[in-house]
Coordinates of C-alpha atoms in Angstrom, one line a residue:
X3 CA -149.7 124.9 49.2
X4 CA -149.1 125.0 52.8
X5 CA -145.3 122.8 52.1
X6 CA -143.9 126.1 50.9
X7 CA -144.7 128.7 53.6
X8 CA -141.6 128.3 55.9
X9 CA -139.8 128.0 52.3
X10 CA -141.4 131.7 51.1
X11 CA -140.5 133.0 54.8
X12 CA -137.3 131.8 55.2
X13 CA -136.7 133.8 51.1
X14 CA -138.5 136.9 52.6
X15 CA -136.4 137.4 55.2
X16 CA -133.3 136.0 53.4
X17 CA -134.2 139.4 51.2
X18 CA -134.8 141.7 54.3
X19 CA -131.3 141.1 55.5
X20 CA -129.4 142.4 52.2
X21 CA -130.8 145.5 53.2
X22 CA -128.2 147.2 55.0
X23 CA -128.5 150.8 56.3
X24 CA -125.8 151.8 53.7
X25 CA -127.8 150.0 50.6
X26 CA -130.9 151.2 51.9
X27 CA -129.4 154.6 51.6
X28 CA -127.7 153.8 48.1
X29 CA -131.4 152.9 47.1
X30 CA -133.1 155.7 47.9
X31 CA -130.4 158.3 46.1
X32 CA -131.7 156.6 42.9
X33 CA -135.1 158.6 43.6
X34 CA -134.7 161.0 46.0
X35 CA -132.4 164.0 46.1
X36 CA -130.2 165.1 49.3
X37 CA -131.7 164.6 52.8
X38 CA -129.2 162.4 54.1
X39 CA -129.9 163.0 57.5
X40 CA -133.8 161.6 56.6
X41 CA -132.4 158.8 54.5
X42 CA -130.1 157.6 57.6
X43 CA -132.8 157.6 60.0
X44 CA -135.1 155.7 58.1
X45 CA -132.3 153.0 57.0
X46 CA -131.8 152.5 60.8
X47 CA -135.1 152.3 61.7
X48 CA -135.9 149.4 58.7
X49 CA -132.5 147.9 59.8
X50 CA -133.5 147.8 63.4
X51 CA -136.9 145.9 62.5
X52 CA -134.9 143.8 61.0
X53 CA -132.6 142.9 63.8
X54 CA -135.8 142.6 66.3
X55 CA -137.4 139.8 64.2
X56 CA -133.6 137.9 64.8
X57 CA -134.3 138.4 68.7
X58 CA -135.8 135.6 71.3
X59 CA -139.2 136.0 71.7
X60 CA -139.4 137.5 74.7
X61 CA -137.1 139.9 73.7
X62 CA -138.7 140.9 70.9
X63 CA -141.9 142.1 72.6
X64 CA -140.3 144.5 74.5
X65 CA -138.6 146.0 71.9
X66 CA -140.8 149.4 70.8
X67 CA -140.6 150.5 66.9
X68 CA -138.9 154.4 67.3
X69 CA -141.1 156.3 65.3
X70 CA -140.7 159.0 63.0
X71 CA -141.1 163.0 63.0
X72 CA -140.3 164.2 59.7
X73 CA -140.0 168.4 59.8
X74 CA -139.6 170.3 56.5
X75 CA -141.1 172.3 54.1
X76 CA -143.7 171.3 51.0
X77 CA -142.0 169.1 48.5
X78 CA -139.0 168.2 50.1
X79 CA -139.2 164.8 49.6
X80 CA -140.6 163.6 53.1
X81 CA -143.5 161.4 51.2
X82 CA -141.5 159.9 49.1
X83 CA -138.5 158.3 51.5
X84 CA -141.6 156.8 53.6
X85 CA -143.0 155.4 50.2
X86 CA -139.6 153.8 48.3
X87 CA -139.0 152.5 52.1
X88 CA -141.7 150.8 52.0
X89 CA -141.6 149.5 48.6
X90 CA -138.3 148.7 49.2
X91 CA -138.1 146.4 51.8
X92 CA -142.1 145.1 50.7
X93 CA -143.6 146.1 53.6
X94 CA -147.5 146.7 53.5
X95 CA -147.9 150.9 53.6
X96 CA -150.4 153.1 53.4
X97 CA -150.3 157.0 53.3
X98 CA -153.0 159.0 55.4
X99 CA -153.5 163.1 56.0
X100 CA -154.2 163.7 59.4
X101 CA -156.3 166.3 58.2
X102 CA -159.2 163.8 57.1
X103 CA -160.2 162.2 60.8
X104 CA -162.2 163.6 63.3
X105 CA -162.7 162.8 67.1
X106 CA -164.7 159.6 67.7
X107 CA -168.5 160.8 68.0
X108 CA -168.5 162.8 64.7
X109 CA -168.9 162.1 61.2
X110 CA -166.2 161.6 59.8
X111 CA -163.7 158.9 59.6
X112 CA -162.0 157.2 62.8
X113 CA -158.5 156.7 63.3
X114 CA -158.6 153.0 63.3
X115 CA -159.6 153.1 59.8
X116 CA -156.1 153.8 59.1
X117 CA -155.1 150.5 60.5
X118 CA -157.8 148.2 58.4
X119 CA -156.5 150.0 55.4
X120 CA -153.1 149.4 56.3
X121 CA -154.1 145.6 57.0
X122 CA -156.1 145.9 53.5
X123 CA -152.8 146.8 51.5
X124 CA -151.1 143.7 53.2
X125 CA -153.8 141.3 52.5
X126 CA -153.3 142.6 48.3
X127 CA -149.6 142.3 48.4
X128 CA -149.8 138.7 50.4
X129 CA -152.4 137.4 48.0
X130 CA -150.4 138.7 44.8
X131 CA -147.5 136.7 45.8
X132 CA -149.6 133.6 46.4
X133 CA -151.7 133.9 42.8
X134 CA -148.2 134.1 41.3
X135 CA -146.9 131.1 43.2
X136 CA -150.1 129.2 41.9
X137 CA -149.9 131.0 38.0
X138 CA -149.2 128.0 36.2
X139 CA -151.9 125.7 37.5
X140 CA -154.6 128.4 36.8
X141 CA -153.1 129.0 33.4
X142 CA -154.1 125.3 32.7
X143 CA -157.5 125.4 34.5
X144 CA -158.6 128.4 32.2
X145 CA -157.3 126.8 29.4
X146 CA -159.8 123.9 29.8
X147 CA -162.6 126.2 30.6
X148 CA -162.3 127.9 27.6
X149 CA -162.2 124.7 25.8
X150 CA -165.3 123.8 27.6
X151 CA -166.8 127.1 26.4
X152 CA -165.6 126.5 22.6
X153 CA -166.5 122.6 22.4
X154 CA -169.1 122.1 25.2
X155 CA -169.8 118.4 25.8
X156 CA -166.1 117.8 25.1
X157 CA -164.6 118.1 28.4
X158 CA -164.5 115.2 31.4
X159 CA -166.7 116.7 33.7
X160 CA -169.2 116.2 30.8
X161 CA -168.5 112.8 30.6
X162 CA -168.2 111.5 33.6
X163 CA -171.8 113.2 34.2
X164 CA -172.8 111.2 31.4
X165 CA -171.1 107.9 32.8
X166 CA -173.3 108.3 36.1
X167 CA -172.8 105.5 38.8
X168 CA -173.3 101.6 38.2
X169 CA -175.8 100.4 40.7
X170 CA -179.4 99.8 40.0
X171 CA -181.7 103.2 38.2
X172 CA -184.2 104.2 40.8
X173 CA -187.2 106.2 39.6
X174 CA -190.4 107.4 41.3
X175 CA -193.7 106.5 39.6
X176 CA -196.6 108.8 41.1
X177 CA -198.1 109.0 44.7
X178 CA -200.9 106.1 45.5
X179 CA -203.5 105.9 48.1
X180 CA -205.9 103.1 49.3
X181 CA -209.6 104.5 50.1
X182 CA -210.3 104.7 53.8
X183 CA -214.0 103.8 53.2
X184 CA -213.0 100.3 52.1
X185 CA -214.5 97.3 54.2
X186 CA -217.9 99.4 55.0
X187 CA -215.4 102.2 56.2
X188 CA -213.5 100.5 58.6
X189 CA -210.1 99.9 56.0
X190 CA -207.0 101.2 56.4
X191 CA -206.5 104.6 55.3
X192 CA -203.2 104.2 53.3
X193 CA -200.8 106.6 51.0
X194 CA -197.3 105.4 49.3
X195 CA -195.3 106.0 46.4
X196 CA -194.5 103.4 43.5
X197 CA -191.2 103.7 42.4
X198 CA -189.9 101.5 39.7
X199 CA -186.2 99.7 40.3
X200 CA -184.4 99.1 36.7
X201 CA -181.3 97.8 35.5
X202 CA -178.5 100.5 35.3
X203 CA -177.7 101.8 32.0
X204 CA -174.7 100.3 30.3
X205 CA -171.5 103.0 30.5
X206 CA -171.8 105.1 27.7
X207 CA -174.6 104.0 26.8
X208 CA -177.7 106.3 25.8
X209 CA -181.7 105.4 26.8
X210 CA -183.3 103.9 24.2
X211 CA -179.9 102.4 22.3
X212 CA -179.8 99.3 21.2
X213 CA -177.3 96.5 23.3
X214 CA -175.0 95.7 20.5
X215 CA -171.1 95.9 19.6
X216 CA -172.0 98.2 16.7
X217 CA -173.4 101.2 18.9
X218 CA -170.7 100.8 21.6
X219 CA -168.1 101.3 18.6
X220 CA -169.7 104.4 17.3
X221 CA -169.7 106.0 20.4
X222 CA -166.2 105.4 21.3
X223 CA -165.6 107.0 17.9
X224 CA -167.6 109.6 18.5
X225 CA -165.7 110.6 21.5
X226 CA -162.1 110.6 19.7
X227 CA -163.6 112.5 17.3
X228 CA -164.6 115.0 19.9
X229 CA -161.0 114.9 21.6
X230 CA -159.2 115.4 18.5
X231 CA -161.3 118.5 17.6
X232 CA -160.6 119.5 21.0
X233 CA -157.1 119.3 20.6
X234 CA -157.0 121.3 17.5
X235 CA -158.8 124.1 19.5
X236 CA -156.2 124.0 22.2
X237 CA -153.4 124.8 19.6
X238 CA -155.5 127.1 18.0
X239 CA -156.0 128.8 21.1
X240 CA -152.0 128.7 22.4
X241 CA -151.3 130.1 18.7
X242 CA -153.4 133.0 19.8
X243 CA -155.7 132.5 16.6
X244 CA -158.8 132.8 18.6
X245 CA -158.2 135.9 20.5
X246 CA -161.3 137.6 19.3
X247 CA -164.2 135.1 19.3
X248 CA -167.0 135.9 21.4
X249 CA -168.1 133.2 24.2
X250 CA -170.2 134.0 27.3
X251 CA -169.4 133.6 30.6
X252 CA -170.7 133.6 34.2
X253 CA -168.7 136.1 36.0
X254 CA -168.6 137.3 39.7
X255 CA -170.6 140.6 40.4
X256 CA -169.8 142.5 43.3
X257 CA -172.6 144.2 45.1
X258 CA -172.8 147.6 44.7
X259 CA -173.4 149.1 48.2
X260 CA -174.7 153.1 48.2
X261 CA -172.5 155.2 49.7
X262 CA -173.5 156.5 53.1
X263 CA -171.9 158.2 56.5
X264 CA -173.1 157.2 59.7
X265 CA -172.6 159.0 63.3
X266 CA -169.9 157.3 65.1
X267 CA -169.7 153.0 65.3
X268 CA -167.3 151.5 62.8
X269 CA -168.3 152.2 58.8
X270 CA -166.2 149.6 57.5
X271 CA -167.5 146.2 59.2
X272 CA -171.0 148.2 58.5
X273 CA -170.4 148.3 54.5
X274 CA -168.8 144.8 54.5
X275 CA -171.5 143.3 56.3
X276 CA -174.4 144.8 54.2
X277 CA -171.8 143.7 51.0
X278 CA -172.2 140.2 52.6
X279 CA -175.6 139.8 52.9
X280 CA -176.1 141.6 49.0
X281 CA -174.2 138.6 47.9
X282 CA -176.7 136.3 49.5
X283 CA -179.8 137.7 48.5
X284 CA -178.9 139.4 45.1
X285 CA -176.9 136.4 44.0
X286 CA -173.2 137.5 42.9
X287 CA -173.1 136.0 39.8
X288 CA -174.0 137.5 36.2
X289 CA -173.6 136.0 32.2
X290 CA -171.4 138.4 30.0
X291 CA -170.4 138.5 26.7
X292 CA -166.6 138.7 26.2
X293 CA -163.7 138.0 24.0
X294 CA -161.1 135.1 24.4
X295 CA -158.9 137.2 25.5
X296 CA -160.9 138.9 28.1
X297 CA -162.3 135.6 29.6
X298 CA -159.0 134.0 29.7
X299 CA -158.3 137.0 32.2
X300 CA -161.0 136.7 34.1
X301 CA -160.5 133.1 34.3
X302 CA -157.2 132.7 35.2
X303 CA -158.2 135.7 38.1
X304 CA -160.9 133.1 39.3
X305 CA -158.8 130.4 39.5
X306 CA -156.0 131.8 41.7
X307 CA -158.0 133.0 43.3
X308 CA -160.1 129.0 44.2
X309 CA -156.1 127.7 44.5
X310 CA -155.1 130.4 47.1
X311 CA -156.3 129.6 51.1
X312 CA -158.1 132.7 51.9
X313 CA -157.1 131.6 56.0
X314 CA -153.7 131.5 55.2
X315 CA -153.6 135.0 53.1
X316 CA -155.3 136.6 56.4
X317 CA -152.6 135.2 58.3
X318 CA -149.6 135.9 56.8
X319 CA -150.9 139.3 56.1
X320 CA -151.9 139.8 59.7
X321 CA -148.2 139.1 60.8
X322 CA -146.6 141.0 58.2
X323 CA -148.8 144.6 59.3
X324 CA -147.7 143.8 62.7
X325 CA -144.4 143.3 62.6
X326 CA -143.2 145.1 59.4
X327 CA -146.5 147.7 58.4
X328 CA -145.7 150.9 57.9
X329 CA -147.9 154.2 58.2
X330 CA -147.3 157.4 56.8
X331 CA -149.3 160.5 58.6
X332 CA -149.0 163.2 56.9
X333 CA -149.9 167.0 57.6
X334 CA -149.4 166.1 61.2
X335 CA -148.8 169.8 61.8
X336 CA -152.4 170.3 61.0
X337 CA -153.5 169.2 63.7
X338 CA -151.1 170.6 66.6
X339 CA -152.8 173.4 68.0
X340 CA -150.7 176.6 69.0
X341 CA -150.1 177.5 72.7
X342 CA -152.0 180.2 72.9
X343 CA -155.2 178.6 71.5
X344 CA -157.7 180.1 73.7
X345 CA -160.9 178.3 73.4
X346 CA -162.0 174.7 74.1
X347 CA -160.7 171.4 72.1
X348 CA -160.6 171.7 68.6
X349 CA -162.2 168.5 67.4
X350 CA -160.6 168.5 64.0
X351 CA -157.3 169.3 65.5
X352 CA -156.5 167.8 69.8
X353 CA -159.1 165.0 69.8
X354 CA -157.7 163.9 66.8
X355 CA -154.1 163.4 68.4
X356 CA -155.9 162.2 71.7
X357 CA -157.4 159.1 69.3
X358 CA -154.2 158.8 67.1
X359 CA -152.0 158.4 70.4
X360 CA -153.6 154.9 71.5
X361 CA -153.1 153.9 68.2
X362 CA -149.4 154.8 67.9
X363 CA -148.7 153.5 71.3
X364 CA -150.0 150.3 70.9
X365 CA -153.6 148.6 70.3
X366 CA -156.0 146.2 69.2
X367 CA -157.5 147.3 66.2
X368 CA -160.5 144.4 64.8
X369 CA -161.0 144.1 60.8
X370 CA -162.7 141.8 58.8
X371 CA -159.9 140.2 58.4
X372 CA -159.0 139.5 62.2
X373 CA -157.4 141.8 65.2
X374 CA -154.7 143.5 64.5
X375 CA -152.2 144.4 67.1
X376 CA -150.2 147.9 66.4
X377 CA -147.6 147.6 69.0
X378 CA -144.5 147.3 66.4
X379 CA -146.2 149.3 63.6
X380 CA -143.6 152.0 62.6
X381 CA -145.4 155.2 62.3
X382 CA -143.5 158.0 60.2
X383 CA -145.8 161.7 60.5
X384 CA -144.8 164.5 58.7
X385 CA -145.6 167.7 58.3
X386 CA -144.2 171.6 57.6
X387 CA -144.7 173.2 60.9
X388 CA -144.1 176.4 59.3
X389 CA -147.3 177.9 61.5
X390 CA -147.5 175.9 64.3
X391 CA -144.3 173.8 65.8
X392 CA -143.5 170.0 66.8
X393 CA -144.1 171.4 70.8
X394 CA -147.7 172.4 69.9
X395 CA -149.0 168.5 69.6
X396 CA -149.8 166.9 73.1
X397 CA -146.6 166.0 75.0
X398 CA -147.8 162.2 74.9
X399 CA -147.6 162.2 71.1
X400 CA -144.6 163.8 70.9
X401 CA -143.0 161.3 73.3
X402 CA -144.1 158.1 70.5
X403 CA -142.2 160.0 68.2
X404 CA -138.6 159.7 69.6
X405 CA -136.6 160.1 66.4
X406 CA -136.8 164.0 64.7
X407 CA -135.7 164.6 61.5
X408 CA -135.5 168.2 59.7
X409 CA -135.5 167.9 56.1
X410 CA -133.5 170.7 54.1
X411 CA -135.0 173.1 51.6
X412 CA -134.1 172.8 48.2
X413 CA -131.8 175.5 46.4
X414 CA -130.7 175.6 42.7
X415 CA -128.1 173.0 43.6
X416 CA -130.4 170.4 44.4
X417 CA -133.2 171.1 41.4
X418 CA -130.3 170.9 39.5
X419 CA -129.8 167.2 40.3
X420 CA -133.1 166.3 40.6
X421 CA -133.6 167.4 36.6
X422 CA -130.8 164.8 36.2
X423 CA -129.7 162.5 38.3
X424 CA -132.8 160.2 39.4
X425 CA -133.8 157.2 37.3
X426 CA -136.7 158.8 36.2
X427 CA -135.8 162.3 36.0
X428 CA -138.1 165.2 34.8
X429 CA -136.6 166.3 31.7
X430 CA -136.4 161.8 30.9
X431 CA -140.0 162.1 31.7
X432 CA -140.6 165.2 29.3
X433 CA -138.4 163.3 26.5
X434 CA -140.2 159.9 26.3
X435 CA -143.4 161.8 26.5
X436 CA -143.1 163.8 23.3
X437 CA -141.1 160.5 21.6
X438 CA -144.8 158.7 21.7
X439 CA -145.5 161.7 19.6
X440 CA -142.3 161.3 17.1
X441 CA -141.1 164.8 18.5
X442 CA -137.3 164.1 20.0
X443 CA -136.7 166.8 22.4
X444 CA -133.0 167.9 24.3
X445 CA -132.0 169.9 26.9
X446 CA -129.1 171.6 27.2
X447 CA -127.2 172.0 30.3
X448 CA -127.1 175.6 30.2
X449 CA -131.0 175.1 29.7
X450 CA -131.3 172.8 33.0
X451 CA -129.2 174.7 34.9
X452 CA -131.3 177.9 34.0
X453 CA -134.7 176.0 34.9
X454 CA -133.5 175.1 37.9
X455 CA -132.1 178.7 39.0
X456 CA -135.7 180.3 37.9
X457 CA -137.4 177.7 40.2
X458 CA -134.9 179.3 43.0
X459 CA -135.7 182.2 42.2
X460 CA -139.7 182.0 42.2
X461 CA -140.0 180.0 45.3
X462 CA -138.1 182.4 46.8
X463 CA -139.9 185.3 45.9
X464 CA -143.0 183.3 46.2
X465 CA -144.4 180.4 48.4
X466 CA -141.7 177.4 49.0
X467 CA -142.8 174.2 47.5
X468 CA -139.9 172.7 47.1
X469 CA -139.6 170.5 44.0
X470 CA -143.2 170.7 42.5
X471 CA -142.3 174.3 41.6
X472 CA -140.2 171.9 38.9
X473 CA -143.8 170.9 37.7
X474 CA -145.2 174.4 37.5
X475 CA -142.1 175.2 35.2
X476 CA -141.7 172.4 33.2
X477 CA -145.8 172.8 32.3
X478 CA -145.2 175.8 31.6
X479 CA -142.1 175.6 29.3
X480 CA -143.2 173.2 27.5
X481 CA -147.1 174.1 27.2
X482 CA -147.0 175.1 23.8
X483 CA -144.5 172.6 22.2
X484 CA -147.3 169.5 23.8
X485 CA -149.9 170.6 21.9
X486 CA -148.4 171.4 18.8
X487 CA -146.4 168.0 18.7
X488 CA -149.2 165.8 16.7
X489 CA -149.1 168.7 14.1
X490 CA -145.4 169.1 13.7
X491 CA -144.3 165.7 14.2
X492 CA -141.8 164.2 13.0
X493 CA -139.4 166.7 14.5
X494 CA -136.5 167.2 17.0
X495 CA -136.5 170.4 19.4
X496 CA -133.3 171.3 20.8
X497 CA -134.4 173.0 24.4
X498 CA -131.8 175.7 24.9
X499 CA -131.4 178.5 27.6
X500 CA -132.5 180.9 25.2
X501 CA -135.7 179.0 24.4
X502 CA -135.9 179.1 28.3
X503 CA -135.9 182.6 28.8
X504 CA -138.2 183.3 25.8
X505 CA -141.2 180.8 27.5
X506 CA -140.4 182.2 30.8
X507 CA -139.3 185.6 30.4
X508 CA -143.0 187.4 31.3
X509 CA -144.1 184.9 33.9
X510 CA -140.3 185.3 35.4
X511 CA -140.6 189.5 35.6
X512 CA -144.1 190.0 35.7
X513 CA -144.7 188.8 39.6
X514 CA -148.3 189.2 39.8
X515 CA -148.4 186.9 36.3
X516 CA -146.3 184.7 38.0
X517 CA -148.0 184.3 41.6
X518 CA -150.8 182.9 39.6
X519 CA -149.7 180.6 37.2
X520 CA -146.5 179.6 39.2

């Protein structure tokens, strides 16, 4: 295991440095429509990290991650660069609202929380890759367990139990004591044990059989009999002809701790602690009844996860949050407080940024899983700002966010290409849907392009939310055609702008209709 790390690093970072800024870009246009300004920025900043791990050491440390202020309306797409991002370049990342922490002393969660579940997310991406790397092996290991399930007494651990060791059989006999009122009560007062030393069993042979050539060829007959059946089970089991036997297994149970909030201290090392010592007293282990199939799964889970060096998974993890992690605050503007607030400290809203800014500037953070430092953590926040304005959070935050970014609002233009253009568009969505259902649906252009102007139009009139007014509609539109697919099916629906207007026409003109389903 440990002769492929530097191998597995040097192939990670051979992978992180394909990734210029301009295919970084090129990737993101396959999901995400327009916002080139936020698709540059981000490029950079993933290209930059890049370039820092390349550095001397003492180089590197000095060198600051530029954070992220994402500014635009609802549905614009600001979630979603952060997220491909990350998933491109496989960087751990997590997504948090602002909105859900309070200042330390309240119940609530703290902000440091965001960090263990950031370090969390690492550890399950770092221990994926390793179960993979180890796949094979654990294949074969379940494979015999089953065996062992289906033909028990068949495997080697069964017989080399049987074999035992070849020095002399040692057995106790009973406790004995000599009466200390011997010799007119002046004996010795003594206690022992009698133990009985025999000669050692021959191999393979059973107590009570008889020392001759005949048993010794009976049992070696026995046992290729038991091999050969074994092997027959082995194909049958590769042939997938036993898929739906019934064996039992013992399986790991994972204490069920009750869910509970605590003023201030740190809720997670609390809850893993408790989980801890569940596991020693309640045991962790359980018999169930399951299929082939099922145990195999279980299995194989079990066995990467006894191959795999838990030490080394924490490590590796550890170094990839801190130099590559990624954290995505949303609703930032949530918690900027206007100038003209008035009263005291809002503790949902300025101790909140006065507990994030440590964090963003550069910390020790302690999880189960070891300290994590946050000092090259790239932090992306987001949020609207549509009430209150970047200027409103304290000037310390706003200085750990170097790098703005104002995200456009969409027009029909842009809803135009989103119904088209990315891989997984939402009219492709709609289509594959209804095929499950033998109903083949098609839009028209003239149909797209008048979905798209309609969603223009009501965000418009109405509240902005960008491209999940696409949602509303497409719901909508197609509302009654989803639930009469399983009655009409097989058929083929041609979506056309006059089908449009005819689904649409009332929630289109009548505003107050359309305020509340739209």
């Amino acid at each position: 295991m440990s002769e492929k790390k530097p191998g597995e690093k040097k192939s990670k970072e051979a992978q992180m440095e394909q990734l210029t800024p301009r295919e970084i870009v090129a990737e993101l246009d396959k999901y995400i429509v327009g916002q080139k300004k936020a698709k540059r920025a981000v490029a950079v900043a993933l290209r930059n990290r890049i370039r820092r791990l390349k550095l001397e050491p003492e180089m590197r440390e000095d060198i600051a991650p530029k954070n992220i202020l994402m500014i635009g309306p609802t549905g614009v797409g600001k979630t979603e660069i952060a997220r491909r991002l990350a998933r491109l370049a496989g960087s751990p990342f997590i997504k948090v609202e602002a909105t859900k922490y309070t200042e330390v002393g309240y119940v609530g969660r703290d902000v440091e929380s965001m960090i263990r579940d950031l370090m969390a997310a690492g550890v399950q991406i770092v221990k994926q890759e390793m179960q993979e790397s180890v796949n094979a092996e654990a294949k074969t290991r379940a494979e015999e367990s089953l065996l062992d399930l289906l033909l028990p007494g068949t495997g080697k651990k069964n017989k080399e139990s049987r074999q035992g060791a070849g020095g002399p059989v040692v057995r106790p006999m009973g406790a004995f004591s000599i009466n200390p009122n011997a010799n007119n009560g002046h004996g010795p007062s003594l206690m022992g044990t009698a133990i009985q030393v025999g000669i050692p069993l021959r191999r393979n042979q059973e107590p009570g059989e008889p020392e001759n050539g005949e048993s010794f060829e009976e049992s070696a007959e026995q046992r290729a009999e038991k091999q050969t059946t074994r092997e027959k089970f082995r194909s049958l089991l590769r042939d997938g002809m036993l898929e739906d036997r019934m064996v039992e297994i013992m399986v790991n149970q994972s204490p069920q701790i009750p869910a509970f909030e605590m003023m201030g201290g740190n809720m997670e090392e609390l809850e893993s602690s408790l989980s801890g010592i569940a596991g020693i007293f309640g045991g962790n282990k359980k018999k169930k009844l399951v299929s082939i199939s099922r145990a195999r799964e279980i299995l194989i889970a079990e066995e990467s996860d006894k191959l795999i060096d838990r030490d080394r998974v924490s490590e590796e993890a550890r170094h990839r949050v801190e130099q590559m992690g990624i954290v995505f605050i949303d609703e930032i503007d949530k918690i900027a407080i206007k100038g003209d607030r008035g009263g005291g400290p809002d503790v949902s809203r300025e101790g909140v940024q006065r507990d994030i800014l440590p964090i963003v500037e550069g910390a020790t953070v302690s999880t189960k899983w070891g300290p994590v430092n946050t000092d090259h953590i790239l932090f992306i926040a987001a949020g609207a700002f549509n009430v209150s304005k970047p200027s409103d959070l304290i000037p310390e935050l706003q200085g750990r966010f170097p790098l703005r970014v104002e995200l456009e609002s969409l027009g029909k233009d842009e809803f135009l290409r989103i119904l088209t253009e990315p891989k997984n568009a939402l009219t492709k969505q709609y289509v594959e849907l209804l095929a499950t259902e033998e109903v083949a649906i098609e839009f028209t252009p003239e149909a797209v392009e008048r979905i798209a102007v309609l969603a223009a139009e009501v965000n418009s009139r109405l509240e902005n939310i960008g491209a999940r007014r696409l949602h509303t509609i497409m719901e909508a539109l197609l509302e009654g055609l989803s639930f009469e697919a399983p009655d009409i099916a097989p058929a083929s629906v041609s979506i056309t702008e006059s089908y449009v207007n005819e689904r649409l026409a009332d929630l289109v003109t009548d505003q107050d209709l359309g305020r509340y389903i739209l």
